[in-house]
Amino acid sequence: ELKVEQNPLFLSMQEGKNYTIYCNYSTTSDRLYWYRQDPGKSLESLFVLLSNGAVKQEGRLMASLDTKARLSTLHITAAVHDLSATYFCAVDREGGATNKLIFGTGTLLAVQP
Amino acid sequence: DSGVTQTPKHLITATGQRVTLRCSPRSGDLSVYWYQQSLDQGLQFLIHYYNGEERAKGNILERFSAQQFPDLHSELNLSSLELGDSALYFCASSVGRATEAFFGQGTRLTVV
């Protein structure tokens, strides 16, 4: 069974601190997505990682992909309150050929002032 | 705003009833996906349509069905509703079958 696991499930951090969210998946896939969701809102696409070794950065967030280890990380640098949200990673259940995504459990990030 | 429009935003209905959720994809997108988000199951892929044809099914119940019309909008039909069907239902669209998908705002369904 295809599984996508994130840890931690909940992350409380202080403004200005750094932290990393981990996403492990059990199937071969050349594509991994990171999404952000604010409470009761839609899923906002943050990053699409398309190949082994891919690294993308946007503001205080940086995502990377290691397809051999089946691991992606989302690194948060100098967190600010506006980053508080739930972050999901997702993998295409057919290895990158479709958008039939399997989502991780999500990581609820709370940035405290 | 992703460009994907879902209606209605909220829906409250009784058990046993039937509802229809509507999705208008981004202009030019041929693929439509439906996802369900609930507290106990998380985000689950339900079904995928491409240019009017069903392409894949995920964890979709037999009481649920969907279609994509010639103008590419899609509808998700939920029947014989149960309390456990209460969830946020998302539609997403993409240009092709493997290009990045963009999500709508969702329809929050509450079954009472």
PDB file of N, CA, C and O in Angstrom, chain A residues 31 33 35 37 40-48 88 93-94 96-104, chain B residues 33 35 37 43 45 48 55-59 88 90 94 96-105 108:
ATOM      1  N   ARG A  31       8.059  12.847  -8.800  1.00  0.00           N
ATOM      2  CA  ARG A  31       7.419  14.133  -8.612  1.00  0.00           C
ATOM      3  C   ARG A  31       6.831  14.194  -7.210  1.00  0.00           C
ATOM      4  O   ARG A  31       6.142  13.279  -6.765  1.00  0.00           O
ATOM      5  N   TYR A  33       4.962  17.091  -4.385  1.00  0.00           N
ATOM      6  CA  TYR A  33       4.366  18.410  -4.211  1.00  0.00           C
ATOM      7  C   TYR A  33       4.357  18.794  -2.738  1.00  0.00           C
ATOM      8  O   TYR A  33       4.199  17.940  -1.862  1.00  0.00           O
ATOM      9  N   TYR A  35       2.135  21.537  -0.384  1.00  0.00           N
ATOM     10  CA  TYR A  35       1.009  22.444  -0.362  1.00  0.00           C
ATOM     11  C   TYR A  35       0.899  23.084   1.014  1.00  0.00           C
ATOM     12  O   TYR A  35       1.274  22.490   2.031  1.00  0.00           O
ATOM     13  N   GLN A  37      -2.087  24.862   3.545  1.00  0.00           N
ATOM     14  CA  GLN A  37      -3.519  25.041   3.749  1.00  0.00           C
ATOM     15  C   GLN A  37      -3.761  25.846   5.013  1.00  0.00           C
ATOM     16  O   GLN A  37      -3.352  25.434   6.099  1.00  0.00           O
ATOM     17  N   GLY A  40      -9.691  25.809   6.979  1.00  0.00           N
ATOM     18  CA  GLY A  40     -10.920  25.901   6.208  1.00  0.00           C
ATOM     19  C   GLY A  40     -10.744  26.422   4.796  1.00  0.00           C
ATOM     20  O   GLY A  40     -11.737  26.676   4.106  1.00  0.00           O
ATOM     21  N   LYS A  41      -9.507  26.565   4.371  1.00  0.00           N
ATOM     22  CA  LYS A  41      -9.251  27.148   3.048  1.00  0.00           C
ATOM     23  C   LYS A  41      -8.760  26.093   2.071  1.00  0.00           C
ATOM     24  O   LYS A  41      -8.643  24.919   2.394  1.00  0.00           O
ATOM     25  N   SER A  42      -8.452  26.572   0.870  1.00  0.00           N
ATOM     26  CA  SER A  42      -7.995  25.684  -0.196  1.00  0.00           C
ATOM     27  C   SER A  42      -6.530  25.307  -0.007  1.00  0.00           C
ATOM     28  O   SER A  42      -5.855  25.767   0.904  1.00  0.00           O
ATOM     29  N   LEU A  43      -6.074  24.468  -0.898  1.00  0.00           N
ATOM     30  CA  LEU A  43      -4.677  24.049  -0.906  1.00  0.00           C
ATOM     31  C   LEU A  43      -3.907  24.948  -1.866  1.00  0.00           C
ATOM     32  O   LEU A  43      -4.231  25.034  -3.047  1.00  0.00           O
ATOM     33  N   GLU A  44      -2.881  25.572  -1.344  1.00  0.00           N
ATOM     34  CA  GLU A  44      -2.046  26.443  -2.155  1.00  0.00           C
ATOM     35  C   GLU A  44      -0.763  25.708  -2.507  1.00  0.00           C
ATOM     36  O   GLU A  44      -0.055  25.228  -1.618  1.00  0.00           O
ATOM     37  N   SER A  45      -0.479  25.614  -3.780  1.00  0.00           N
ATOM     38  CA  SER A  45       0.739  24.933  -4.216  1.00  0.00           C
ATOM     39  C   SER A  45       1.961  25.762  -3.852  1.00  0.00           C
ATOM     40  O   SER A  45       2.046  26.943  -4.181  1.00  0.00           O
ATOM     41  N   LEU A  46       2.901  25.133  -3.173  1.00  0.00           N
ATOM     42  CA  LEU A  46       4.143  25.804  -2.801  1.00  0.00           C
ATOM     43  C   LEU A  46       5.278  25.415  -3.741  1.00  0.00           C
ATOM     44  O   LEU A  46       5.964  26.265  -4.288  1.00  0.00           O
ATOM     45  N   PHE A  47       5.500  24.109  -3.865  1.00  0.00           N
ATOM     46  CA  PHE A  47       6.608  23.622  -4.679  1.00  0.00           C
ATOM     47  C   PHE A  47       6.189  22.364  -5.433  1.00  0.00           C
ATOM     48  O   PHE A  47       5.427  21.559  -4.922  1.00  0.00           O
ATOM     49  N   VAL A  48       6.751  22.228  -6.616  1.00  0.00           N
ATOM     50  CA  VAL A  48       6.677  20.990  -7.372  1.00  0.00           C
ATOM     51  C   VAL A  48       8.119  20.558  -7.614  1.00  0.00           C
ATOM     52  O   VAL A  48       8.888  21.266  -8.262  1.00  0.00           O
ATOM     53  N   PHE A  88       1.256  20.134   3.657  1.00  0.00           N
ATOM     54  CA  PHE A  88       1.101  18.777   3.165  1.00  0.00           C
ATOM     55  C   PHE A  88       2.130  18.496   2.083  1.00  0.00           C
ATOM     56  O   PHE A  88       2.395  19.345   1.224  1.00  0.00           O
ATOM     57  N   ARG A  93       0.347   8.857  -7.108  1.00  0.00           N
ATOM     58  CA  ARG A  93       0.254   7.427  -6.846  1.00  0.00           C
ATOM     59  C   ARG A  93       0.706   6.586  -8.015  1.00  0.00           C
ATOM     60  O   ARG A  93       0.873   5.389  -7.884  1.00  0.00           O
ATOM     61  N   GLU A  94       0.902   7.219  -9.178  1.00  0.00           N
ATOM     62  CA  GLU A  94       1.372   6.462 -10.339  1.00  0.00           C
ATOM     63  C   GLU A  94       2.747   6.916 -10.776  1.00  0.00           C
ATOM     64  O   GLU A  94       3.082   6.873 -11.955  1.00  0.00           O
ATOM     65  N   GLY A  96       4.320   9.792 -10.966  1.00  0.00           N
ATOM     66  CA  GLY A  96       4.664  11.059 -11.603  1.00  0.00           C
ATOM     67  C   GLY A  96       3.957  11.277 -12.915  1.00  0.00           C
ATOM     68  O   GLY A  96       4.108  12.320 -13.540  1.00  0.00           O
ATOM     69  N   ALA A  97       3.154  10.308 -13.325  1.00  0.00           N
ATOM     70  CA  ALA A  97       2.515  10.428 -14.637  1.00  0.00           C
ATOM     71  C   ALA A  97       1.120  11.052 -14.552  1.00  0.00           C
ATOM     72  O   ALA A  97       0.519  11.319 -15.581  1.00  0.00           O
ATOM     73  N   THR A  98       0.659  11.256 -13.351  1.00  0.00           N
ATOM     74  CA  THR A  98      -0.710  11.767 -13.218  1.00  0.00           C
ATOM     75  C   THR A  98      -0.773  12.724 -12.035  1.00  0.00           C
ATOM     76  O   THR A  98       0.212  12.983 -11.371  1.00  0.00           O
ATOM     77  N   ASN A  99      -1.950  13.218 -11.753  1.00  0.00           N
ATOM     78  CA  ASN A  99      -2.178  14.029 -10.559  1.00  0.00           C
ATOM     79  C   ASN A  99      -3.052  13.311  -9.557  1.00  0.00           C
ATOM     80  O   ASN A  99      -3.775  13.942  -8.796  1.00  0.00           O
ATOM     81  N   LYS A 100      -3.006  11.968  -9.573  1.00  0.00           N
ATOM     82  CA  LYS A 100      -3.774  11.221  -8.579  1.00  0.00           C
ATOM     83  C   LYS A 100      -2.910  11.171  -7.322  1.00  0.00           C
ATOM     84  O   LYS A 100      -2.130  10.255  -7.112  1.00  0.00           O
ATOM     85  N   LEU A 101      -3.043  12.207  -6.530  1.00  0.00           N
ATOM     86  CA  LEU A 101      -2.103  12.427  -5.447  1.00  0.00           C
ATOM     87  C   LEU A 101      -2.474  11.682  -4.178  1.00  0.00           C
ATOM     88  O   LEU A 101      -3.645  11.620  -3.794  1.00  0.00           O
ATOM     89  N   ILE A 102      -1.465  11.163  -3.534  1.00  0.00           N
ATOM     90  CA  ILE A 102      -1.597  10.625  -2.181  1.00  0.00           C
ATOM     91  C   ILE A 102      -0.954  11.652  -1.264  1.00  0.00           C
ATOM     92  O   ILE A 102       0.231  11.979  -1.408  1.00  0.00           O
ATOM     93  N   PHE A 103      -1.742  12.144  -0.338  1.00  0.00           N
ATOM     94  CA  PHE A 103      -1.279  13.192   0.555  1.00  0.00           C
ATOM     95  C   PHE A 103      -0.761  12.614   1.862  1.00  0.00           C
ATOM     96  O   PHE A 103      -1.253  11.589   2.352  1.00  0.00           O
ATOM     97  N   GLY A 104       0.208  13.291   2.418  1.00  0.00           N
ATOM     98  CA  GLY A 104       0.635  12.982   3.770  1.00  0.00           C
ATOM     99  C   GLY A 104      -0.407  13.464   4.763  1.00  0.00           C
ATOM    100  O   GLY A 104      -1.408  14.088   4.399  1.00  0.00           O
TER     101      GLY A 104
ATOM    102  N   TYR B  33     -10.057  16.821 -11.124  1.00  0.00           N
ATOM    103  CA  TYR B  33      -9.888  15.829 -10.064  1.00  0.00           C
ATOM    104  C   TYR B  33     -10.798  16.208  -8.913  1.00  0.00           C
ATOM    105  O   TYR B  33     -10.951  17.388  -8.588  1.00  0.00           O
ATOM    106  N   TYR B  35     -11.281  15.540  -4.728  1.00  0.00           N
ATOM    107  CA  TYR B  35     -10.667  15.065  -3.494  1.00  0.00           C
ATOM    108  C   TYR B  35     -11.624  15.310  -2.333  1.00  0.00           C
ATOM    109  O   TYR B  35     -12.408  16.260  -2.344  1.00  0.00           O
ATOM    110  N   GLN B  37     -11.623  15.776   1.895  1.00  0.00           N
ATOM    111  CA  GLN B  37     -10.807  15.990   3.085  1.00  0.00           C
ATOM    112  C   GLN B  37     -11.684  15.876   4.318  1.00  0.00           C
ATOM    113  O   GLN B  37     -12.626  16.648   4.514  1.00  0.00           O
ATOM    114  N   LEU B  43      -6.802  13.814   3.357  1.00  0.00           N
ATOM    115  CA  LEU B  43      -7.091  14.161   1.977  1.00  0.00           C
ATOM    116  C   LEU B  43      -7.023  12.909   1.118  1.00  0.00           C
ATOM    117  O   LEU B  43      -5.990  12.246   1.051  1.00  0.00           O
ATOM    118  N   PHE B  45      -7.899  11.125  -2.764  1.00  0.00           N
ATOM    119  CA  PHE B  45      -8.257  11.250  -4.164  1.00  0.00           C
ATOM    120  C   PHE B  45      -9.522  10.428  -4.435  1.00  0.00           C
ATOM    121  O   PHE B  45      -9.626   9.273  -4.036  1.00  0.00           O
ATOM    122  N   HIS B  48     -10.849  11.098 -11.329  1.00  0.00           N
ATOM    123  CA  HIS B  48     -10.204  11.968 -12.304  1.00  0.00           C
ATOM    124  C   HIS B  48     -10.937  11.857 -13.637  1.00  0.00           C
ATOM    125  O   HIS B  48     -11.207  10.751 -14.115  1.00  0.00           O
ATOM    126  N   ARG B  55     -10.927   8.781 -16.074  1.00  0.00           N
ATOM    127  CA  ARG B  55      -9.597   8.218 -16.271  1.00  0.00           C
ATOM    128  C   ARG B  55      -9.133   7.365 -15.106  1.00  0.00           C
ATOM    129  O   ARG B  55      -8.348   6.451 -15.281  1.00  0.00           O
ATOM    130  N   ALA B  56      -9.571   7.700 -13.918  1.00  0.00           N
ATOM    131  CA  ALA B  56      -9.121   6.921 -12.764  1.00  0.00           C
ATOM    132  C   ALA B  56     -10.054   7.127 -11.601  1.00  0.00           C
ATOM    133  O   ALA B  56     -10.654   8.192 -11.444  1.00  0.00           O
ATOM    134  N   LYS B  57     -10.182   6.075 -10.819  1.00  0.00           N
ATOM    135  CA  LYS B  57     -10.958   6.150  -9.586  1.00  0.00           C
ATOM    136  C   LYS B  57     -10.046   5.889  -8.412  1.00  0.00           C
ATOM    137  O   LYS B  57      -9.170   5.032  -8.471  1.00  0.00           O
ATOM    138  N   GLY B  58     -10.303   6.603  -7.358  1.00  0.00           N
ATOM    139  CA  GLY B  58      -9.567   6.376  -6.120  1.00  0.00           C
ATOM    140  C   GLY B  58     -10.496   5.775  -5.106  1.00  0.00           C
ATOM    141  O   GLY B  58     -11.238   4.841  -5.380  1.00  0.00           O
ATOM    142  N   ASN B  59     -10.493   6.342  -3.913  1.00  0.00           N
ATOM    143  CA  ASN B  59     -11.320   5.812  -2.825  1.00  0.00           C
ATOM    144  C   ASN B  59     -12.730   6.380  -2.878  1.00  0.00           C
ATOM    145  O   ASN B  59     -13.232   6.933  -1.905  1.00  0.00           O
ATOM    146  N   LEU B  88     -14.849  18.272   3.561  1.00  0.00           N
ATOM    147  CA  LEU B  88     -14.552  19.326   2.598  1.00  0.00           C
ATOM    148  C   LEU B  88     -14.217  18.637   1.288  1.00  0.00           C
ATOM    149  O   LEU B  88     -13.341  17.769   1.256  1.00  0.00           O
ATOM    150  N   PHE B  90     -12.863  18.985  -2.482  1.00  0.00           N
ATOM    151  CA  PHE B  90     -12.091  19.856  -3.359  1.00  0.00           C
ATOM    152  C   PHE B  90     -12.129  19.344  -4.786  1.00  0.00           C
ATOM    153  O   PHE B  90     -12.089  18.141  -5.049  1.00  0.00           O
ATOM    154  N   SER B  94      -6.085  20.671 -14.117  1.00  0.00           N
ATOM    155  CA  SER B  94      -4.780  20.840 -14.734  1.00  0.00           C
ATOM    156  C   SER B  94      -4.946  20.795 -16.248  1.00  0.00           C
ATOM    157  O   SER B  94      -5.941  20.283 -16.761  1.00  0.00           O
ATOM    158  N   GLY B  96      -3.069  19.122 -18.494  1.00  0.00           N
ATOM    159  CA  GLY B  96      -2.985  17.752 -18.968  1.00  0.00           C
ATOM    160  C   GLY B  96      -3.172  16.786 -17.816  1.00  0.00           C
ATOM    161  O   GLY B  96      -3.626  17.163 -16.731  1.00  0.00           O
ATOM    162  N   ARG B  97      -2.750  15.563 -18.051  1.00  0.00           N
ATOM    163  CA  ARG B  97      -2.910  14.548 -17.013  1.00  0.00           C
ATOM    164  C   ARG B  97      -1.759  14.553 -16.020  1.00  0.00           C
ATOM    165  O   ARG B  97      -1.876  14.005 -14.950  1.00  0.00           O
ATOM    166  N   ALA B  98      -0.652  15.158 -16.390  1.00  0.00           N
ATOM    167  CA  ALA B  98       0.512  15.098 -15.513  1.00  0.00           C
ATOM    168  C   ALA B  98       1.071  16.470 -15.171  1.00  0.00           C
ATOM    169  O   ALA B  98       2.110  16.570 -14.549  1.00  0.00           O
ATOM    170  N   THR B  99       0.406  17.515 -15.602  1.00  0.00           N
ATOM    171  CA  THR B  99       0.862  18.858 -15.247  1.00  0.00           C
ATOM    172  C   THR B  99       0.303  19.262 -13.894  1.00  0.00           C
ATOM    173  O   THR B  99      -0.633  18.651 -13.382  1.00  0.00           O
ATOM    174  N   GLU B 100       0.857  20.312 -13.342  1.00  0.00           N
ATOM    175  CA  GLU B 100       0.503  20.733 -11.989  1.00  0.00           C
ATOM    176  C   GLU B 100      -0.987  21.027 -11.879  1.00  0.00           C
ATOM    177  O   GLU B 100      -1.581  21.670 -12.742  1.00  0.00           O
ATOM    178  N   ALA B 101      -1.582  20.552 -10.788  1.00  0.00           N
ATOM    179  CA  ALA B 101      -3.009  20.769 -10.552  1.00  0.00           C
ATOM    180  C   ALA B 101      -3.226  21.918  -9.581  1.00  0.00           C
ATOM    181  O   ALA B 101      -2.455  22.106  -8.639  1.00  0.00           O
ATOM    182  N   PHE B 102      -4.298  22.673  -9.809  1.00  0.00           N
ATOM    183  CA  PHE B 102      -4.656  23.808  -8.959  1.00  0.00           C
ATOM    184  C   PHE B 102      -6.016  23.526  -8.328  1.00  0.00           C
ATOM    185  O   PHE B 102      -6.941  23.077  -9.005  1.00  0.00           O
ATOM    186  N   PHE B 103      -6.091  23.825  -7.046  1.00  0.00           N
ATOM    187  CA  PHE B 103      -7.276  23.463  -6.277  1.00  0.00           C
ATOM    188  C   PHE B 103      -8.261  24.620  -6.139  1.00  0.00           C
ATOM    189  O   PHE B 103      -7.859  25.777  -6.011  1.00  0.00           O
ATOM    190  N   GLY B 104      -9.552  24.275  -6.146  1.00  0.00           N
ATOM    191  CA  GLY B 104     -10.587  25.244  -5.849  1.00  0.00           C
ATOM    192  C   GLY B 104     -10.715  25.476  -4.359  1.00  0.00           C
ATOM    193  O   GLY B 104      -9.980  24.887  -3.559  1.00  0.00           O
ATOM    194  N   GLN B 105     -11.667  26.329  -3.980  1.00  0.00           N
ATOM    195  CA  GLN B 105     -11.850  26.699  -2.578  1.00  0.00           C
ATOM    196  C   GLN B 105     -12.554  25.633  -1.768  1.00  0.00           C
ATOM    197  O   GLN B 105     -12.575  25.688  -0.547  1.00  0.00           O
ATOM    198  N   ARG B 108     -17.854  22.743   1.575  1.00  0.00           N
ATOM    199  CA  ARG B 108     -17.965  22.098   2.884  1.00  0.00           C
ATOM    200  C   ARG B 108     -19.353  21.498   3.004  1.00  0.00           C
ATOM    201  O   ARG B 108     -20.348  22.220   3.019  1.00  0.00           O
TER     202      ARG B 108
END
